[in-house]
CSV table of C-alpha atoms and ligand atoms in Angstrom, one decimal:
chain,number,residue,atom,x,y,z
Y,17,MET,CA,43.8,-23.5,-114.5
Y,18,THR,CA,40.9,-25.7,-113.2
Y,19,ILE,CA,37.8,-23.7,-112.8
Y,20,ASP,CA,36.1,-23.8,-109.3
Y,21,PRO,CA,32.4,-23.3,-110.2
Y,22,ALA,CA,31.4,-22.3,-106.6
Y,23,LYS,CA,34.0,-19.6,-106.4
Y,24,GLN,CA,33.3,-18.5,-109.9
Y,25,ALA,CA,29.6,-18.2,-109.2
Y,26,ALA,CA,30.2,-16.1,-106.1
Y,27,GLY,CA,32.7,-13.8,-107.9
Y,28,GLU,CA,30.4,-13.3,-110.9
Y,29,ALA,CA,27.4,-12.5,-108.6
Y,30,ALA,CA,29.4,-9.8,-106.9
Y,31,ALA,CA,30.5,-8.3,-110.2
Y,32,GLY,CA,26.8,-7.9,-111.0
Y,33,LEU,CA,26.5,-5.5,-108.0
Y,34,VAL,CA,29.0,-3.1,-109.5
Y,35,SER,CA,28.0,-0.1,-111.7
Y,36,SER,CA,30.1,2.4,-113.7
Y,37,GLY,CA,31.7,5.1,-111.7
Y,38,MET,CA,32.0,3.1,-108.5
Y,39,ARG,CA,35.0,3.3,-106.3
Y,40,LEU,CA,35.7,-0.2,-105.0
Y,41,GLY,CA,37.6,-2.0,-102.3
Y,42,LEU,CA,39.3,-5.0,-104.0
Y,43,GLY,CA,39.9,-7.9,-101.7
Y,44,THR,CA,42.4,-10.7,-101.9
Y,45,GLY,CA,42.3,-14.4,-102.6
Y,46,SER,CA,41.2,-17.1,-105.0
Y,47,THR,CA,37.5,-16.2,-104.9
Y,48,VAL,CA,38.3,-12.5,-105.4
Y,49,ALA,CA,40.3,-13.5,-108.5
Y,50,TYR,CA,37.1,-14.7,-110.1
Y,51,PHE,CA,35.4,-11.4,-109.1
Y,52,LEU,CA,38.2,-9.4,-110.7
Y,53,GLU,CA,38.0,-11.4,-113.9
Y,54,ALA,CA,34.2,-11.0,-114.1
Y,55,LEU,CA,34.5,-7.3,-113.3
Y,56,ALA,CA,37.0,-6.7,-116.1
Y,57,ALA,CA,34.8,-8.6,-118.5
Y,58,ARG,CA,31.9,-6.2,-117.8
Y,59,GLY,CA,34.1,-3.3,-119.1
Y,60,LEU,CA,32.8,-0.8,-116.6
Y,61,GLU,CA,34.6,2.4,-115.7
Y,62,VAL,CA,35.6,1.6,-112.1
Y,63,THR,CA,38.5,2.2,-109.9
Y,64,GLY,CA,39.6,0.4,-106.7
Y,65,VAL,CA,41.9,0.2,-103.8
Y,66,PRO,CA,43.7,-3.2,-103.8
Y,67,THR,CA,44.2,-5.0,-100.5
Y,68,SER,CA,47.4,-6.7,-101.5
Y,69,GLU,CA,50.3,-6.5,-103.9
Y,70,ALA,CA,48.9,-9.7,-105.5
Y,71,THR,CA,45.5,-8.0,-106.2
Y,72,ALA,CA,47.2,-4.8,-107.4
Y,73,ALA,CA,49.2,-6.9,-109.9
Y,74,ARG,CA,46.1,-8.8,-111.1
Y,75,CYS,CA,44.2,-5.5,-111.6
Y,76,ARG,CA,47.1,-4.1,-113.7
Y,77,GLU,CA,46.9,-7.2,-115.9
Y,78,LEU,CA,43.1,-6.9,-116.3
Y,79,GLY,CA,43.1,-3.1,-116.8
Y,80,ILE,CA,41.2,-2.2,-113.6
Y,81,GLY,CA,42.2,1.3,-112.5
Y,82,LEU,CA,43.8,1.6,-109.1
Y,83,ILE,CA,43.3,4.3,-106.5
Y,84,PRO,CA,46.3,5.0,-104.2
Y,85,PRO,CA,45.3,4.1,-100.6
Y,86,GLU,CA,46.2,7.7,-99.5
Y,87,ASP,CA,43.4,9.0,-101.8
Y,88,ALA,CA,40.8,6.6,-100.6
Y,89,ASP,CA,38.5,8.3,-98.1
Y,90,ARG,CA,35.2,6.7,-99.0
Y,91,LEU,CA,34.5,3.7,-101.2
Y,92,ASP,CA,31.1,2.6,-102.6
Y,93,LEU,CA,31.6,-1.1,-102.3
Y,94,CYS,CA,34.2,-3.5,-101.0
Y,95,VAL,CA,34.2,-7.1,-102.2
Y,96,ASP,CA,36.4,-9.6,-100.4
Y,97,GLY,CA,36.6,-13.3,-99.5
Y,98,ALA,CA,36.6,-14.9,-96.1
Y,99,ASP,CA,38.0,-18.0,-94.5
Y,100,GLU,CA,34.8,-18.5,-92.3
Y,101,LEU,CA,31.6,-16.6,-91.7
Y,102,ASP,CA,28.7,-17.0,-89.4
Y,103,ARG,CA,25.0,-16.1,-90.0
Y,104,GLU,CA,25.6,-12.6,-88.4
Y,105,LEU,CA,28.3,-12.1,-91.0
Y,106,ASN,CA,31.1,-12.1,-88.5
Y,107,LEU,CA,34.2,-13.2,-90.5
Y,108,THR,CA,37.6,-14.7,-90.0
Y,109,LYS,CA,40.0,-13.5,-92.7
Y,110,GLY,CA,43.7,-13.6,-93.3
Y,111,GLY,CA,44.2,-17.0,-94.8
Y,112,GLY,CA,46.0,-15.2,-97.6
Y,113,GLY,CA,47.8,-12.9,-95.1
Y,114,ALA,CA,46.2,-9.6,-96.3
Y,115,LEU,CA,44.0,-9.0,-93.2
Y,116,LEU,CA,45.3,-5.7,-92.2
Y,117,ARG,CA,44.9,-3.9,-95.5
Y,118,GLU,CA,41.6,-5.8,-96.0
Y,119,LYS,CA,40.2,-4.4,-92.8
Y,120,VAL,CA,41.4,-0.9,-93.5
Y,121,VAL,CA,39.8,-1.0,-97.0
Y,122,ALA,CA,36.5,-2.6,-95.8
Y,123,SER,CA,36.2,0.1,-93.1
Y,124,LEU,CA,36.2,2.8,-95.8
Y,125,ALA,CA,33.4,1.3,-97.8
Y,126,ASP,CA,29.7,2.1,-97.6
Y,127,ARG,CA,29.0,-1.6,-98.1
Y,128,MET,CA,31.1,-4.8,-97.7
Y,129,VAL,CA,30.1,-7.9,-99.7
Y,130,VAL,CA,31.7,-11.2,-98.9
Y,131,ILE,CA,32.2,-13.8,-101.5
Y,132,ALA,CA,32.9,-17.4,-100.5
Y,133,THR,CA,31.8,-20.9,-101.0
Y,134,VAL,CA,28.9,-22.4,-99.0
Y,135,ASP,CA,31.1,-24.6,-96.9
Y,136,LYS,CA,32.6,-21.6,-95.3
Y,137,LEU,CA,29.4,-20.7,-93.5
Y,138,VAL,CA,29.7,-22.0,-89.9
Y,139,ASP,CA,27.7,-21.9,-86.6
Y,140,ARG,CA,30.7,-20.7,-84.7
Y,141,LEU,CA,33.9,-19.1,-86.0
Y,142,GLY,CA,37.3,-20.7,-85.2
Y,143,GLU,CA,36.2,-24.3,-84.7
Y,144,SER,CA,38.0,-25.5,-87.7
Y,145,PHE,CA,39.9,-22.5,-89.2
Y,146,PRO,CA,42.5,-20.9,-87.0
Y,147,LEU,CA,42.2,-17.1,-86.4
Y,148,PRO,CA,45.1,-15.2,-88.2
Y,149,VAL,CA,46.6,-12.4,-86.2
Y,150,GLU,CA,49.2,-10.0,-87.8
Y,151,VAL,CA,51.9,-9.1,-85.4
Y,152,VAL,CA,54.8,-6.5,-85.5
Y,153,PRO,CA,57.9,-8.8,-85.5
Y,154,PHE,CA,59.5,-6.9,-82.5
Y,155,ALA,CA,56.5,-7.9,-80.3
Y,156,LEU,CA,56.2,-11.5,-81.4
Y,157,GLY,CA,57.3,-13.0,-78.0
Y,158,PRO,CA,55.0,-11.0,-75.7
Y,159,VAL,CA,52.1,-11.2,-78.1
Y,160,ARG,CA,52.4,-15.0,-78.4
Y,161,ARG,CA,52.4,-15.3,-74.6
Y,162,ARG,CA,49.4,-12.9,-74.3
Y,163,LEU,CA,47.5,-15.0,-76.9
Y,164,GLU,CA,48.4,-18.2,-75.1
Y,165,GLY,CA,47.1,-16.6,-71.9
Y,166,LEU,CA,43.8,-16.0,-73.6
Y,167,GLY,CA,43.6,-19.7,-74.3
Y,168,PHE,CA,44.9,-19.9,-77.9
Y,169,GLU,CA,47.3,-22.5,-79.3
Y,170,VAL,CA,49.6,-20.2,-81.4
Y,171,SER,CA,51.6,-21.1,-84.4
Y,172,GLU,CA,53.8,-18.8,-86.4
Y,173,ARG,CA,53.1,-18.9,-90.1
Y,174,ARG,CA,56.2,-19.9,-92.0
Y,175,ALA,CA,57.1,-20.4,-95.7
Y,176,GLY,CA,60.3,-22.2,-96.8
Y,177,GLY,CA,61.5,-22.5,-93.2
Y,178,VAL,CA,61.4,-18.7,-92.5
Y,179,PRO,CA,58.6,-16.5,-91.1
Y,180,GLN,CA,56.2,-15.5,-93.8
Y,181,LEU,CA,56.1,-11.7,-94.0
Y,182,THR,CA,53.0,-9.8,-94.9
Y,183,ASP,CA,52.9,-6.9,-97.4
Y,184,ASN,CA,53.4,-4.7,-94.4
Y,185,GLY,CA,56.6,-6.5,-93.2
Y,186,ASN,CA,54.8,-8.1,-90.2
Y,187,VAL,CA,54.4,-11.8,-89.3
Y,188,ILE,CA,51.2,-13.8,-88.9
Y,189,VAL,CA,50.3,-16.1,-86.1
Y,190,ASP,CA,47.5,-18.6,-86.6
Y,191,CYS,CA,45.5,-19.1,-83.3
Y,192,ARG,CA,43.4,-22.1,-82.5
Y,193,MET,CA,40.9,-22.1,-79.6
Y,194,ARG,CA,39.3,-25.3,-78.5
Y,195,GLY,CA,35.6,-25.0,-79.1
Y,196,GLY,CA,35.9,-22.0,-81.3
Y,197,ILE,CA,35.4,-18.3,-80.6
Y,198,GLU,CA,32.6,-17.6,-78.1
Y,199,ASP,CA,32.1,-13.9,-78.7
Y,200,PRO,CA,33.7,-12.5,-81.9
Y,201,ALA,CA,33.0,-8.8,-80.9
Y,202,VAL,CA,34.6,-9.1,-77.5
Y,203,LEU,CA,37.6,-11.0,-78.8
Y,204,GLU,CA,38.1,-8.5,-81.6
Y,205,ALA,CA,38.1,-5.6,-79.1
Y,206,THR,CA,40.4,-7.5,-76.7
Y,207,LEU,CA,43.0,-8.2,-79.4
Y,208,ALA,CA,42.8,-4.6,-80.6
Y,209,MET,CA,44.1,-3.5,-77.1
Y,210,VAL,CA,47.2,-5.8,-77.2
Y,211,PRO,CA,50.3,-3.7,-78.0
Y,212,GLY,CA,52.2,-5.3,-80.9
Y,213,ILE,CA,49.1,-6.8,-82.6
Y,214,ALA,CA,48.8,-4.9,-85.9
Y,215,GLU,CA,45.4,-6.4,-86.6
Y,216,SER,CA,43.3,-9.5,-86.1
Y,217,GLY,CA,41.5,-11.4,-88.7
Y,218,LEU,CA,38.2,-11.0,-87.0
Y,219,PHE,CA,35.8,-8.8,-89.0
Y,220,VAL,CA,32.8,-7.9,-86.9
Y,221,GLY,CA,29.9,-5.6,-88.1
Y,222,LEU,CA,31.6,-4.8,-91.4
Y,223,ALA,CA,29.9,-7.1,-94.0
Y,224,SER,CA,26.2,-6.6,-94.9
Y,225,LEU,CA,25.8,-9.3,-97.5
Y,226,ALA,CA,27.5,-12.6,-98.3
Y,227,LEU,CA,27.2,-14.3,-101.7
Y,228,LEU,CA,28.0,-18.0,-101.2
Y,229,GLY,CA,28.7,-20.1,-104.3
Y,230,ALA,CA,27.8,-23.8,-104.5
Y,231,PRO,CA,29.4,-26.4,-106.8
Y,232,ASP,CA,26.3,-26.5,-109.0
Y,233,GLY,CA,26.8,-22.8,-109.7
Y,234,SER,CA,24.0,-21.5,-107.6
Y,235,VAL,CA,24.5,-18.6,-105.2
Y,236,GLU,CA,23.0,-18.2,-101.7
Y,237,ARG,CA,22.5,-14.7,-100.3
Y,238,VAL,CA,23.1,-14.3,-96.6
Y,239,GLU,CA,22.3,-11.1,-94.7
Y,240,PRO,CA,22.8,-10.6,-90.9
Y,241,THR,CA,19.6,-11.4,-89.0
Y,242,SER,CA,20.1,-8.5,-86.6
Y,243,ASP,CA,21.0,-5.2,-88.3
M,325,LIG,C1,43.2,-13.1,-97.5
M,325,LIG,C2,41.8,-13.4,-97.2
M,325,LIG,C3,41.0,-14.1,-98.2
M,325,LIG,O1,40.0,-13.4,-98.6
M,325,LIG,C4,40.6,-15.4,-97.6
M,325,LIG,O2,41.7,-16.2,-97.2
M,325,LIG,C5,39.7,-16.3,-98.5
M,325,LIG,O3,40.5,-16.6,-99.6
M,325,LIG,P1,40.0,-17.6,-100.8
M,325,LIG,O4,38.9,-16.9,-101.5
M,325,LIG,O5,41.2,-17.9,-101.6
M,325,LIG,O6,39.5,-18.9,-100.1
M,325,LIG,O7,41.3,-13.1,-96.1
M,325,LIG,O8,43.8,-12.4,-96.4
């Protein structure tokens, strides 16, 4: 495997925030893969709730103890990737399709730390990366029309010619808005009210620190300006 030094630097920096005994939220994606490896290398006594079947499988390989989701009331720290983030640490997530479980797990944590590469920091979310939205299959038609009514160009995520199902058996639509997302908090609340939307990939007010890796191996820390 070719090493990505920027993702590796972010993952390793996040592993440095973990101490023995912590209960963790374990995100999903290629940057999180570096975090899991660095975490396992530290040999700490930790357990975590995985946000996807892929993360659960990797944890088993690495010997990281798993907490069943039904036993997870409060977590010390959640570490997860992002597709885009702004300076207030509003995020878009779901490029890997795990957004629903990721949001549930992040909401249980005292602290959410985002790990990503520096190029994912943007002035406005949604200008280049579409917003993933997880939809219950039964409601796909009405939800699509509702999203189009809000001004989105909607495309259903497919793999091998068929709809790509999430770990929850739902489908994902990727939503593009010309000019990006004006107000992430308002849009997140609006989407939460639409019957048939299981979750949106907008994460507002959850992350308190981002560790952004650069190709030279350095890591930039970003904290929200208003807290
Ligand atoms: C999965 C996610 C990922 O965290 C996000 O897509 C970033 O992934 P990567 O670190 O591979 O760029 O939200 O649902």
